[in-house]
PDB file of C-alpha atoms in Angstrom:
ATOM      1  CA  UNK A 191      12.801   9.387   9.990  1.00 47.00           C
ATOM      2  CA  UNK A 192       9.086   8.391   9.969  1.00 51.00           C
ATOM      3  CA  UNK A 193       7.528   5.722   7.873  1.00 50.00           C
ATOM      4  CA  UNK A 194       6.094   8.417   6.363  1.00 55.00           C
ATOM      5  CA  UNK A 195       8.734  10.551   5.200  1.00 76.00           C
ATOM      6  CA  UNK A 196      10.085   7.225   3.554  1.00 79.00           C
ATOM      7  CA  UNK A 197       6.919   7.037   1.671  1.00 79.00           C
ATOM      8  CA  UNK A 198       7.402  10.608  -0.108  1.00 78.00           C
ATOM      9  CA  UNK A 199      10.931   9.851  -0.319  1.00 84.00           C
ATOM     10  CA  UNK A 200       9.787   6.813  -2.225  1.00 85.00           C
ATOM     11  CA  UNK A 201       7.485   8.853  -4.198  1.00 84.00           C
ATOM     12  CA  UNK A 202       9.856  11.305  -5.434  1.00 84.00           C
ATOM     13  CA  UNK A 203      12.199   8.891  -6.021  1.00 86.00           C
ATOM     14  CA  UNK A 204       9.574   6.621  -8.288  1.00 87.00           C
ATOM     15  CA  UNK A 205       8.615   9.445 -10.077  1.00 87.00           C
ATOM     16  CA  UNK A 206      11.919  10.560 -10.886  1.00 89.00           C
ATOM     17  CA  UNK A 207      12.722   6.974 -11.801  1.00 87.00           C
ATOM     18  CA  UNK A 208       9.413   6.155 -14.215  1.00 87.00           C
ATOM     19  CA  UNK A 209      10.419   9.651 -15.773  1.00 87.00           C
ATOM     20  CA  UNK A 210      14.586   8.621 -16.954  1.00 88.00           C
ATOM     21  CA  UNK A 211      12.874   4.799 -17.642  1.00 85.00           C
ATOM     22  CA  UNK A 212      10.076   5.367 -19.297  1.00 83.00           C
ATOM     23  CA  UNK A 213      10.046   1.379 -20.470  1.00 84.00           C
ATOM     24  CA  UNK A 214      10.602   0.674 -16.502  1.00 85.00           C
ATOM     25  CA  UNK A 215       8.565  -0.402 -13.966  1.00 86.00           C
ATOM     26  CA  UNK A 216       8.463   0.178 -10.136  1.00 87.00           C
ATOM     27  CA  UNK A 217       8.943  -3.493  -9.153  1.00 88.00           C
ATOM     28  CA  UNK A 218      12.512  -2.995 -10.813  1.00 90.00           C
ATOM     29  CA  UNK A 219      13.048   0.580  -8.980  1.00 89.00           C
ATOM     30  CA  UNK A 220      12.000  -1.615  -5.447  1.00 89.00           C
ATOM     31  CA  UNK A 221      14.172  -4.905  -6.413  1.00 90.00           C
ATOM     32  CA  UNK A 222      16.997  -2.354  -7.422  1.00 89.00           C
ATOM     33  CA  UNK A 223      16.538  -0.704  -4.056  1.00 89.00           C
ATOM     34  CA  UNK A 224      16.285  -3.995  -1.898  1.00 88.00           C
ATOM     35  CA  UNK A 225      19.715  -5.282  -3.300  1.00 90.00           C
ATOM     36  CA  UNK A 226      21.254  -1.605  -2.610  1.00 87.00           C
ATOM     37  CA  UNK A 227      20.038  -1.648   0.942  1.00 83.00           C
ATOM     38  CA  UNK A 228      20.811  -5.429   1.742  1.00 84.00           C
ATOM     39  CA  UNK A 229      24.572  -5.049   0.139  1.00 85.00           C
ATOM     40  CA  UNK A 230      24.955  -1.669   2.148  1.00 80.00           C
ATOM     41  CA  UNK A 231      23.673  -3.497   4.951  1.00 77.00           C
ATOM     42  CA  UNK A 232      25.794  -6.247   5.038  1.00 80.00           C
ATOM     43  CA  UNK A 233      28.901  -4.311   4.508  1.00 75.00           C
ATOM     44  CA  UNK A 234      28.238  -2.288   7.666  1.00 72.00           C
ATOM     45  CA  UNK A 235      27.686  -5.197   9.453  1.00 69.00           C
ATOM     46  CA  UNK A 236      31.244  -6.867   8.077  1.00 72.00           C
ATOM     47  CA  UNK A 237      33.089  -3.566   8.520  1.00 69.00           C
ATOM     48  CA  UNK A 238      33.987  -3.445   5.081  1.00 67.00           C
ATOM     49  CA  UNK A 239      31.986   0.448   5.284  1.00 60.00           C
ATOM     50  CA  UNK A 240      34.416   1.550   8.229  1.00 58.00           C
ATOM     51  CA  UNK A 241      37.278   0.345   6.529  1.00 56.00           C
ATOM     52  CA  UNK A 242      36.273   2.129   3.471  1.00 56.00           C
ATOM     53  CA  UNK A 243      34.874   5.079   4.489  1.00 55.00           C
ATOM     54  CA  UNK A 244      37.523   5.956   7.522  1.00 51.00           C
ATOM     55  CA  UNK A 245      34.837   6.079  10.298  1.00 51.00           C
ATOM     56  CA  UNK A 246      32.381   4.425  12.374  1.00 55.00           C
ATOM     57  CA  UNK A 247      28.767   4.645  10.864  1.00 57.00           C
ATOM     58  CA  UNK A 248      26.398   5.627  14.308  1.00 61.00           C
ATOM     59  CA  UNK A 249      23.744   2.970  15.144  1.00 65.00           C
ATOM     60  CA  UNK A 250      20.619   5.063  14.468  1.00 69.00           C
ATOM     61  CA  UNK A 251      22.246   5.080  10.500  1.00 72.00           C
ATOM     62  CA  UNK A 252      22.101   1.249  10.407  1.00 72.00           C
ATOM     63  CA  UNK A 253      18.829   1.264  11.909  1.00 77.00           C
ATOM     64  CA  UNK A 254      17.543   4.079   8.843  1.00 80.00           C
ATOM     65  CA  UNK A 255      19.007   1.909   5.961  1.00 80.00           C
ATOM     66  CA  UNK A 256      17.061  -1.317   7.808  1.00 83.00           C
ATOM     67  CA  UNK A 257      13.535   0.395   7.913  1.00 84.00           C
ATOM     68  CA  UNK A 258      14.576   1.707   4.343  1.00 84.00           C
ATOM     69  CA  UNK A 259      14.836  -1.990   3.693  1.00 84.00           C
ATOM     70  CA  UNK A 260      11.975  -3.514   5.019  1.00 85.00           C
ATOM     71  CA  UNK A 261       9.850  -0.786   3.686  1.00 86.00           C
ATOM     72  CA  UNK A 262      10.980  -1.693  -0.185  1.00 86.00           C
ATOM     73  CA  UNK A 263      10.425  -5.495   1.305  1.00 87.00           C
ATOM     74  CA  UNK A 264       6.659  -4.377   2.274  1.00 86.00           C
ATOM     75  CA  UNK A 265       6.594  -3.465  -1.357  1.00 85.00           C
ATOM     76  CA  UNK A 266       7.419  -5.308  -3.276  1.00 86.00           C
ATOM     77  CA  UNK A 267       5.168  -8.002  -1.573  1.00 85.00           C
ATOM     78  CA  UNK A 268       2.163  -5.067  -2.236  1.00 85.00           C
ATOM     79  CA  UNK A 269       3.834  -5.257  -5.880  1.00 84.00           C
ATOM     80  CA  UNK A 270       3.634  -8.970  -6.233  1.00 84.00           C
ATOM     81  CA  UNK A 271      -0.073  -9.266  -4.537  1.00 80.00           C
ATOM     82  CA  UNK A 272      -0.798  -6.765  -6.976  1.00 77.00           C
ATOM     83  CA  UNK A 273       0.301  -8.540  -9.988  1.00 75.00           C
ATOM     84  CA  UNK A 274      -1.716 -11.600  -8.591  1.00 72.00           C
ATOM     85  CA  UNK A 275      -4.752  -9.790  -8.270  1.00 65.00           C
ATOM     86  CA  UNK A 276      -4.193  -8.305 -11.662  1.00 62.00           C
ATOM     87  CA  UNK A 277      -3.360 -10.969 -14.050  1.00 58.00           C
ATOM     88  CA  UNK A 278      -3.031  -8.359 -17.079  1.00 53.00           C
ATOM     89  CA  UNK A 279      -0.010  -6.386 -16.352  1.00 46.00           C
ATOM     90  CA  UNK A 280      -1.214  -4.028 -19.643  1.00 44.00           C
ATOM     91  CA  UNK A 281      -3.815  -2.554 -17.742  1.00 47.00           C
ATOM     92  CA  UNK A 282      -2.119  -0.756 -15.082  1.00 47.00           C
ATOM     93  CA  UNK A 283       0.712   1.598 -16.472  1.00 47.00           C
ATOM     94  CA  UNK A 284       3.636   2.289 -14.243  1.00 47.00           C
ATOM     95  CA  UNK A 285       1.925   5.324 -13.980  1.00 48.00           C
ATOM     96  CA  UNK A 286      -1.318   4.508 -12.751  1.00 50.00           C
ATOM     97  CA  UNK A 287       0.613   2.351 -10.114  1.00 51.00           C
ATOM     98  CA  UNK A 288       2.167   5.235  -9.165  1.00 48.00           C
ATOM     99  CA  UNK A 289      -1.001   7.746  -9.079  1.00 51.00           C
ATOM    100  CA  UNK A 290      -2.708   5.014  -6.980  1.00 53.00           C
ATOM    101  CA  UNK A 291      -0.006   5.091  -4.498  1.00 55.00           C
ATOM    102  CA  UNK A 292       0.005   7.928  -3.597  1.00 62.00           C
ATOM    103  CA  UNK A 293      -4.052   8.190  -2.350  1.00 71.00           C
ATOM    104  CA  UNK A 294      -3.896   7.794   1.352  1.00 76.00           C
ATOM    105  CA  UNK A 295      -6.533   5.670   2.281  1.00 80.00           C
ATOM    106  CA  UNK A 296      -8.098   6.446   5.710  1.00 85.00           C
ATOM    107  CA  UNK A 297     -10.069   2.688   6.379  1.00 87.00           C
ATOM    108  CA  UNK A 298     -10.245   0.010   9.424  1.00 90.00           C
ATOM    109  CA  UNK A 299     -10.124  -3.653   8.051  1.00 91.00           C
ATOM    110  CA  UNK A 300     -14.224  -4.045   8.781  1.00 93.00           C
ATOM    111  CA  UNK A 301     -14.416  -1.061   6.278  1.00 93.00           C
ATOM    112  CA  UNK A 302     -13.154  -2.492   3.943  1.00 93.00           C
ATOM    113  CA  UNK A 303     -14.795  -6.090   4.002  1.00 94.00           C
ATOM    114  CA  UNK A 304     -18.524  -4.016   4.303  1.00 94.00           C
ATOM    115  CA  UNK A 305     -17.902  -1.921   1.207  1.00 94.00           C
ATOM    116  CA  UNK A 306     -16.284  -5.214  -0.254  1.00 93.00           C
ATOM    117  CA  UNK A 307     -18.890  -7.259   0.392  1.00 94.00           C
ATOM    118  CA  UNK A 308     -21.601  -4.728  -0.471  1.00 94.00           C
ATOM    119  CA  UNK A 309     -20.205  -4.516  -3.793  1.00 94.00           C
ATOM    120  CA  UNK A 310     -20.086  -8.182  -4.263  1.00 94.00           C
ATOM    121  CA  UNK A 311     -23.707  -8.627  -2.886  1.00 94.00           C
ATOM    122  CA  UNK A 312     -25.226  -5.889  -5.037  1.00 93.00           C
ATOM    123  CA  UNK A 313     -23.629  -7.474  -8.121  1.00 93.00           C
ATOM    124  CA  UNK A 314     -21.307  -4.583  -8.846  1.00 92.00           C
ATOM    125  CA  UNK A 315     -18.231  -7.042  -7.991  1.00 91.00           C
ATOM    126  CA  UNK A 316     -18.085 -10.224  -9.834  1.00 91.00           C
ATOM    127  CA  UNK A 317     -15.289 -12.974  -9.162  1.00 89.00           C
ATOM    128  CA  UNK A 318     -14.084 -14.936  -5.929  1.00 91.00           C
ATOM    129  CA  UNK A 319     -14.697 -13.321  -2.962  1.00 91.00           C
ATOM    130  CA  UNK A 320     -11.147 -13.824  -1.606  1.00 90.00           C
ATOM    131  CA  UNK A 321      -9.765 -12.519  -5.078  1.00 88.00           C
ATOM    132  CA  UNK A 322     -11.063  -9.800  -4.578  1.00 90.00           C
ATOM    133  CA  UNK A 323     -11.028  -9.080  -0.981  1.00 91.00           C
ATOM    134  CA  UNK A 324      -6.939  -9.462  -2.104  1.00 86.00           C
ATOM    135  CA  UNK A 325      -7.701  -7.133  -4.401  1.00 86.00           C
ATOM    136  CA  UNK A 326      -8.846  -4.197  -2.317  1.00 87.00           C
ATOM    137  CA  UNK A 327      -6.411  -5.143   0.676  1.00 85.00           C
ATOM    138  CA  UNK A 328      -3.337  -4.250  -2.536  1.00 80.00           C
ATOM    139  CA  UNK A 329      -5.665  -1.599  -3.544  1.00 81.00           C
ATOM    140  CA  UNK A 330      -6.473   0.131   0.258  1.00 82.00           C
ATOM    141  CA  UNK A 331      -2.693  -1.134   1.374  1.00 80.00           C
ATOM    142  CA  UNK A 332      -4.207  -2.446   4.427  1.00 83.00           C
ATOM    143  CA  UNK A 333      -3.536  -6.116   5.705  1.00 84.00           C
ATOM    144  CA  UNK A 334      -6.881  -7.775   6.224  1.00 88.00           C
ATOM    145  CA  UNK A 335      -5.452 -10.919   8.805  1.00 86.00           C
ATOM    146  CA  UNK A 336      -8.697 -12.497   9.050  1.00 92.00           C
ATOM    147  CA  UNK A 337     -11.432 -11.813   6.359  1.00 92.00           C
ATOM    148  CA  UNK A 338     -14.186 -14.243   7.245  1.00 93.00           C
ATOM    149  CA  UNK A 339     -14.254 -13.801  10.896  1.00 94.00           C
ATOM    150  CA  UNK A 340     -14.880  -9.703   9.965  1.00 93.00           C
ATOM    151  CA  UNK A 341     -17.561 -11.087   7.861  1.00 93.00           C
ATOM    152  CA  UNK A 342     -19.188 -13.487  10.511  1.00 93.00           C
ATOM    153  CA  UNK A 343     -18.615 -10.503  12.834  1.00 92.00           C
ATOM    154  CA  UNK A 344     -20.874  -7.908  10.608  1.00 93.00           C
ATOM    155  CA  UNK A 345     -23.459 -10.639  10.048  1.00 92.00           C
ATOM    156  CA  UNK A 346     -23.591 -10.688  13.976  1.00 92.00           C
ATOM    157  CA  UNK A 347     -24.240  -7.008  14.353  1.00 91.00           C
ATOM    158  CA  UNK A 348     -27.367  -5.717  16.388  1.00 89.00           C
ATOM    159  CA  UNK A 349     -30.956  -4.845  14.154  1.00 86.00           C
ATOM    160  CA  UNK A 350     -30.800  -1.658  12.534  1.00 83.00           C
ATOM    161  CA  UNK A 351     -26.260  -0.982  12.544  1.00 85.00           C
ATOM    162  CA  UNK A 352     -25.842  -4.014  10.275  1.00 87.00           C
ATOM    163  CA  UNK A 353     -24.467  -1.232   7.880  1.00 92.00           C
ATOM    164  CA  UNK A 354     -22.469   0.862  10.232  1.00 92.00           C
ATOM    165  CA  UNK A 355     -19.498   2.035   7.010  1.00 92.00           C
ATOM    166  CA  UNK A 356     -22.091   2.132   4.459  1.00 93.00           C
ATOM    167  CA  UNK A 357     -24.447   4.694   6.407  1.00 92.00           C
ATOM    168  CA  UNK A 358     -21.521   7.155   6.967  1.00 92.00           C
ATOM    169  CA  UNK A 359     -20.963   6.740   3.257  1.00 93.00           C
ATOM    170  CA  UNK A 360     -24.871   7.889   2.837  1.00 93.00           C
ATOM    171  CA  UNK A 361     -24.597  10.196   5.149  1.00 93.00           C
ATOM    172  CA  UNK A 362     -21.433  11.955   4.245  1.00 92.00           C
ATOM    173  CA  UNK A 363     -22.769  11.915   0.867  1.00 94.00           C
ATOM    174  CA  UNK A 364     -26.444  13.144   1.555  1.00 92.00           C
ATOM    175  CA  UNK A 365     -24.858  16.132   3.896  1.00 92.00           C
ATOM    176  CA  UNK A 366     -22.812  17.338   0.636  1.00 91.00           C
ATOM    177  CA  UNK A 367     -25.748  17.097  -1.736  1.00 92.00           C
ATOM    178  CA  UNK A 368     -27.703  19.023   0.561  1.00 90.00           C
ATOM    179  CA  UNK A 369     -25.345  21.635   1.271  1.00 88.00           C
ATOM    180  CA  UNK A 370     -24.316  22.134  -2.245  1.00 81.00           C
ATOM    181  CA  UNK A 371     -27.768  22.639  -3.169  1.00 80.00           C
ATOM    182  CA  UNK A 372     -28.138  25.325  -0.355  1.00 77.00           C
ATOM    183  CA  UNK A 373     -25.386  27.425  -2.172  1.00 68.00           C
TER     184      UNK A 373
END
């Protein structure tokens, strides 16, 4: 099973979730999941499954219910660098957590820091820089490993592609004016 297939998995399962627990929230769906996974786990690994179940679970099982595992891991770190980032939990409903989640963002790391950094030098953005570069890395579900080195690394560009993300933007947006106003 792909990463990806646990993702939708995940998604139908959430949604299902938020829908019988209204009052709920999907860091207690992804800490219920984690303990399920790591007490399945670990009675594998004892043979306390065998025992129970009359049969020998097949490697490539154990190995599912482990990516299972770290993937809830992944998020509920995404979860808590979320609720960092977002100091009022009572402006993101379970909801909108969810609806956000499921956008599949399509961005390098340099992307990101140019549009970030854009935003906070046009004035659009206001707060610490590495809030909110934490921010959008929780928001684009991309780990940014080294933030000011991409920055020094754009300030270092050549005359004239100091802008390279932002001109596709332009671009891409210029192309569907235009050919909107053709039809």
């Amino acid at each position: 099973m792909s990463t990806g297939d646990i993702k939708a998995d995940y998604y139908d399962h959430l949604k299902r979730y938020l829908k019988n627990n209204p009052d709920s929230k999907e860091v207690e769906l992804v800490e219920n999941e984690i303990e399920f996974y790591e007490k399945l786990i670990a009675d594998i690994d004892s043979g306390k499954i065998t025992e129970e179940l009359g049969f020998n679970l097949h490697l490539e099982e154990l190995i599912e219910y482990k990516k299972y595992l770290n993937f809830f891991r992944d998020k509920l770190r995404l979860l808590e660098l979320e609720n960092e980032s977002n100091p009022n939990p009572n402006k993101t409903s379970s909801n909108q957590t969810l609806e956000t989640s499921m956008i599949k963002f399509n961005l390098s790391q340099t992307e990101i820091i140019e549009l970030t950094k854009a935003l906070i030098e046009n004035g659009n953005i206001k707060g610490k820089q590495k809030d909110i570069i934490n921010a959008f890395k929780v928001f684009f579900s991309v780990e940014i490993n080294n933030p000011n080195k991409l920055i020094t690394d754009i300030k270092k560009r050549n005359h004239g592609s100091e802008t390279l993300f932002i001109d596709k933007l332009k671009s891409s947006l210029h192309n569907y004016i235009t050919s909107e106003n053709v039809r």
